[in-house]
GROMACS .gro file of C-alpha atoms in nm:
model
  180
    1VAL     CA    1  -2.628   0.621  -1.699
    2TRP     CA    2  -2.685   0.568  -1.358
    3GLN     CA    3  -2.721   0.242  -1.184
    4HIS     CA    4  -2.809   0.210  -0.809
    5TYR     CA    5  -2.733  -0.087  -0.553
    6GLU     CA    6  -2.792  -0.137  -0.203
    7THR     CA    7  -2.790  -0.401   0.032
    8ALA     CA    8  -2.966  -0.479   0.386
    9VAL     CA    9  -2.832  -0.539   0.698
   10GLY     CA   10  -2.708  -0.879   0.692
   11SER     CA   11  -2.704  -0.922   0.323
   12GLN     CA   12  -2.437  -0.917   0.059
   13LYS     CA   13  -2.435  -0.891  -0.330
   14THR     CA   14  -2.209  -0.909  -0.596
   15VAL     CA   15  -2.193  -0.749  -0.914
   16THR     CA   16  -2.019  -0.771  -1.242
   17LEU     CA   17  -2.028  -0.454  -1.375
   18SER     CA   18  -2.047  -0.352  -1.767
   19ASP     CA   19  -1.640  -0.340  -1.827
   20GLY     CA   20  -1.602  -0.655  -1.672
   21SER     CA   21  -1.517  -0.516  -1.316
   22LYS     CA   22  -1.686  -0.707  -1.014
   23VAL     CA   23  -1.836  -0.545  -0.709
   24LEU     CA   24  -1.883  -0.717  -0.392
   25ILE     CA   25  -2.120  -0.540  -0.167
   26ASN     CA   26  -2.114  -0.555   0.214
   27THR     CA   27  -2.388  -0.531   0.468
   28ASP     CA   28  -2.605  -0.205   0.471
   29THR     CA   29  -2.434  -0.055   0.181
   30SER     CA   30  -2.558   0.201  -0.109
   31LEU     CA   31  -2.320   0.296  -0.432
   32ASP     CA   32  -2.405   0.410  -0.785
   33VAL     CA   33  -2.225   0.344  -1.047
   34ALA     CA   34  -2.176   0.581  -1.373
   35PHE     CA   35  -2.003   0.521  -1.664
   36SER     CA   36  -1.930   0.726  -1.981
   37ALA     CA   37  -1.710   0.646  -2.310
   38ASP     CA   38  -1.394   0.807  -2.078
   39ARG     CA   39  -1.505   0.755  -1.739
   40ARG     CA   40  -1.610   0.484  -1.454
   41ASP     CA   41  -1.739   0.641  -1.135
   42VAL     CA   42  -1.858   0.506  -0.839
   43HIS     CA   43  -2.025   0.701  -0.533
   44LEU     CA   44  -2.013   0.508  -0.241
   45ARG     CA   45  -2.319   0.663  -0.031
   46ARG     CA   46  -2.247   0.444   0.273
   47GLY     CA   47  -2.087   0.109   0.380
   48GLU     CA   48  -1.853  -0.129   0.236
   49ALA     CA   49  -1.779  -0.262  -0.104
   50PHE     CA   50  -1.460  -0.465  -0.271
   51PHE     CA   51  -1.364  -0.399  -0.596
   52ASP     CA   52  -1.157  -0.610  -0.855
   53VAL     CA   53  -1.119  -0.395  -1.117
   54VAL     CA   54  -1.014  -0.457  -1.505
   55HIS     CA   55  -0.787  -0.208  -1.562
   56ASN     CA   56  -0.792   0.086  -1.870
   57ALA     CA   57  -0.590   0.362  -1.820
   58LYS     CA   58  -0.792   0.544  -2.105
   59ARG     CA   59  -1.123   0.494  -1.903
   60PRO     CA   60  -0.985   0.567  -1.512
   61PHE     CA   61  -1.201   0.390  -1.209
   62THR     CA   62  -1.273   0.597  -0.928
   63VAL     CA   63  -1.455   0.525  -0.628
   64ALA     CA   64  -1.588   0.834  -0.454
   65ALA     CA   65  -1.688   0.801  -0.090
   66ASP     CA   66  -1.827   1.183   0.033
   67LYS     CA   67  -1.524   1.399  -0.072
   68ARG     CA   68  -1.252   1.120  -0.068
   69LEU     CA   69  -1.161   0.938  -0.411
   70ILE     CA   70  -0.966   0.629  -0.477
   71ARG     CA   71  -0.852   0.580  -0.836
   72ASP     CA   72  -0.761   0.250  -0.953
   73VAL     CA   73  -0.414   0.170  -1.060
   74GLY     CA   74  -0.515  -0.186  -1.200
   75THR     CA   75  -0.625  -0.293  -0.875
   76ALA     CA   76  -0.845  -0.504  -0.616
   77PHE     CA   77  -0.927  -0.341  -0.275
   78ASP     CA   78  -1.190  -0.266  -0.044
   79VAL     CA   79  -1.347   0.071   0.060
   80ARG     CA   80  -1.559   0.119   0.358
   81LEU     CA   81  -1.717   0.450   0.448
   82MET     CA   82  -1.667   0.532   0.842
   83ASP     CA   83  -1.788   0.856   1.016
   84HIS     CA   84  -1.496   1.066   0.985
   85VAL     CA   85  -1.244   0.877   0.808
   86VAL     CA   86  -1.211   0.625   0.419
   87GLU     CA   87  -1.094   0.269   0.503
   88VAL     CA   88  -0.898   0.135   0.179
   89ALA     CA   89  -0.727  -0.215   0.210
   90ILE     CA   90  -0.520  -0.297  -0.180
   91ALA     CA   91  -0.552  -0.657  -0.191
   92ARG     CA   92  -0.353  -0.644  -0.513
   93GLY     CA   93  -0.195  -0.349  -0.739
   94SER     CA   94  -0.235   0.001  -0.643
   95VAL     CA   95  -0.452   0.283  -0.572
   96GLU     CA   96  -0.424   0.664  -0.572
   97LEU     CA   97  -0.614   0.848  -0.276
   98ALA     CA   98  -0.735   1.212  -0.318
   99HIS     CA   99  -0.940   1.445  -0.098
  100SER     CA  100  -1.166   1.631  -0.296
  101ASN     CA  101  -1.270   2.003  -0.210
  102SER     CA  102  -1.503   2.180  -0.447
  103ALA     CA  103  -1.326   2.508  -0.392
  104SER     CA  104  -0.981   2.403  -0.468
  105GLY     CA  105  -0.999   2.061  -0.676
  106ALA     CA  106  -0.875   1.731  -0.582
  107LYS     CA  107  -0.598   1.681  -0.332
  108ARG     CA  108  -0.375   1.387  -0.414
  109LEU     CA  109  -0.263   1.250  -0.104
  110GLY     CA  110  -0.055   0.934  -0.233
  111VAL     CA  111  -0.076   0.609  -0.427
  112PHE     CA  112  -0.052   0.274  -0.208
  113LYS     CA  113   0.050  -0.075  -0.281
  114ALA     CA  114  -0.084  -0.441  -0.181
  115GLY     CA  115  -0.119  -0.476   0.129
  116SER     CA  116  -0.150  -0.150   0.259
  117SER     CA  117  -0.393  -0.078   0.481
  118VAL     CA  118  -0.525   0.337   0.480
  119ALA     CA  119  -0.772   0.561   0.670
  120PHE     CA  120  -0.775   0.907   0.545
  121ASP     CA  121  -0.985   1.193   0.493
  122GLU     CA  122  -0.835   1.536   0.421
  123GLN     CA  123  -0.530   1.406   0.525
  124ILE     CA  124  -0.362   1.022   0.567
  125GLU     CA  125  -0.476   0.938   0.915
  126ARG     CA  126  -0.304   0.562   0.922
  127SER     CA  127  -0.129   0.383   0.704
  128GLU     CA  128   0.032   0.058   0.710
  129GLN     CA  129   0.155  -0.234   0.534
  130ILE     CA  130  -0.016  -0.605   0.674
  131SER     CA  131   0.067  -0.900   0.669
  132GLN     CA  132  -0.122  -1.142   0.436
  133GLU     CA  133  -0.283  -1.296   0.719
  134ASP     CA  134  -0.401  -0.962   0.854
  135MET     CA  135  -0.516  -0.881   0.501
  136SER     CA  136  -0.744  -1.174   0.477
  137ARG     CA  137  -0.877  -1.125   0.810
  138LYS     CA  138  -0.969  -0.809   0.728
  139LEU     CA  139  -1.130  -0.876   0.414
  140SER     CA  140  -1.264  -1.235   0.550
  141TRP     CA  141  -1.651  -1.051   0.538
  142ARG     CA  142  -1.619  -1.158   0.181
  143GLU     CA  143  -1.646  -1.528   0.262
  144GLY     CA  144  -1.936  -1.452   0.527
  145ALA     CA  145  -1.695  -1.452   0.858
  146LEU     CA  146  -1.576  -1.222   1.085
  147ASP     CA  147  -1.177  -1.282   1.192
  148TYR     CA  148  -1.069  -1.089   1.470
  149ASP     CA  149  -0.709  -1.114   1.662
  150GLY     CA  150  -0.649  -0.927   1.974
  151GLU     CA  151  -0.926  -0.646   1.836
  152PRO     CA  152  -1.056  -0.474   2.115
  153LEU     CA  153  -1.467  -0.591   2.222
  154SER     CA  154  -1.632  -0.238   2.117
  155LYS     CA  155  -1.496  -0.269   1.749
  156VAL     CA  156  -1.637  -0.613   1.780
  157LEU     CA  157  -1.970  -0.558   1.849
  158ALA     CA  158  -1.957  -0.253   1.689
  159ASP     CA  159  -1.900  -0.496   1.352
  160PHE     CA  160  -2.163  -0.764   1.457
  161SER     CA  161  -2.391  -0.454   1.488
  162ARG     CA  162  -2.332  -0.374   1.149
  163TYR     CA  163  -2.463  -0.716   1.016
  164SER     CA  164  -2.734  -0.762   1.284
  165GLY     CA  165  -2.882  -0.401   1.285
  166ILE     CA  166  -2.894  -0.460   1.712
  167ASP     CA  167  -2.692  -0.216   1.903
  168PHE     CA  168  -2.481  -0.338   2.195
  169GLU     CA  169  -2.401  -0.192   2.515
  170LEU     CA  170  -2.149  -0.315   2.786
  171ARG     CA  171  -2.228  -0.241   3.107
  172ASP     CA  172  -1.893  -0.254   3.231
  173GLU     CA  173  -1.718  -0.001   3.016
  174SER     CA  174  -1.398  -0.087   3.136
  175LEU     CA  175  -1.468  -0.407   2.922
  176LYS     CA  176  -1.470  -0.213   2.586
  177GLY     CA  177  -1.055  -0.264   2.554
  178LEU     CA  178  -1.120  -0.627   2.619
  179PRO     CA  179  -0.894  -0.815   2.336
  180VAL     CA  180  -1.098  -1.034   2.117
   0.00000   0.00000   0.00000
């Protein structure tokens, strides 16, 4: 059985799944959920969602974002599907990351623990341990806020576009790197 969830630009939605796991779905996001007797699968089609997973070793919880796989190892984590990478922020517990290739199956990329912020595609593009303060800032969207500390103006404007549907254009290209 598939369930589909979607949010409009500027909207968020909280969903409690049949196993008790909670999903906070961010702006302009589309995802499908399929639970069976031995699996719990979520397919993130676009956007971002925060998962607070009820751990069950006999029924793995996996988020697929394009060909990237994030498997719960008892955790709460954020997944954002971007153009060329998936960003994962692990708030609690740990996750296993993999890249799926239909020809060769899934290539395991590693297990990452709470406090990790990881960007990956076919390989790990960036992995870092971030402070609790930086994790709170990264996940501030869950409280209806956007919080920045030294981020380039171009990133801030891109985020504003995600929430408003308005495309911002800087006439002076030199301002793109201005820290906010």
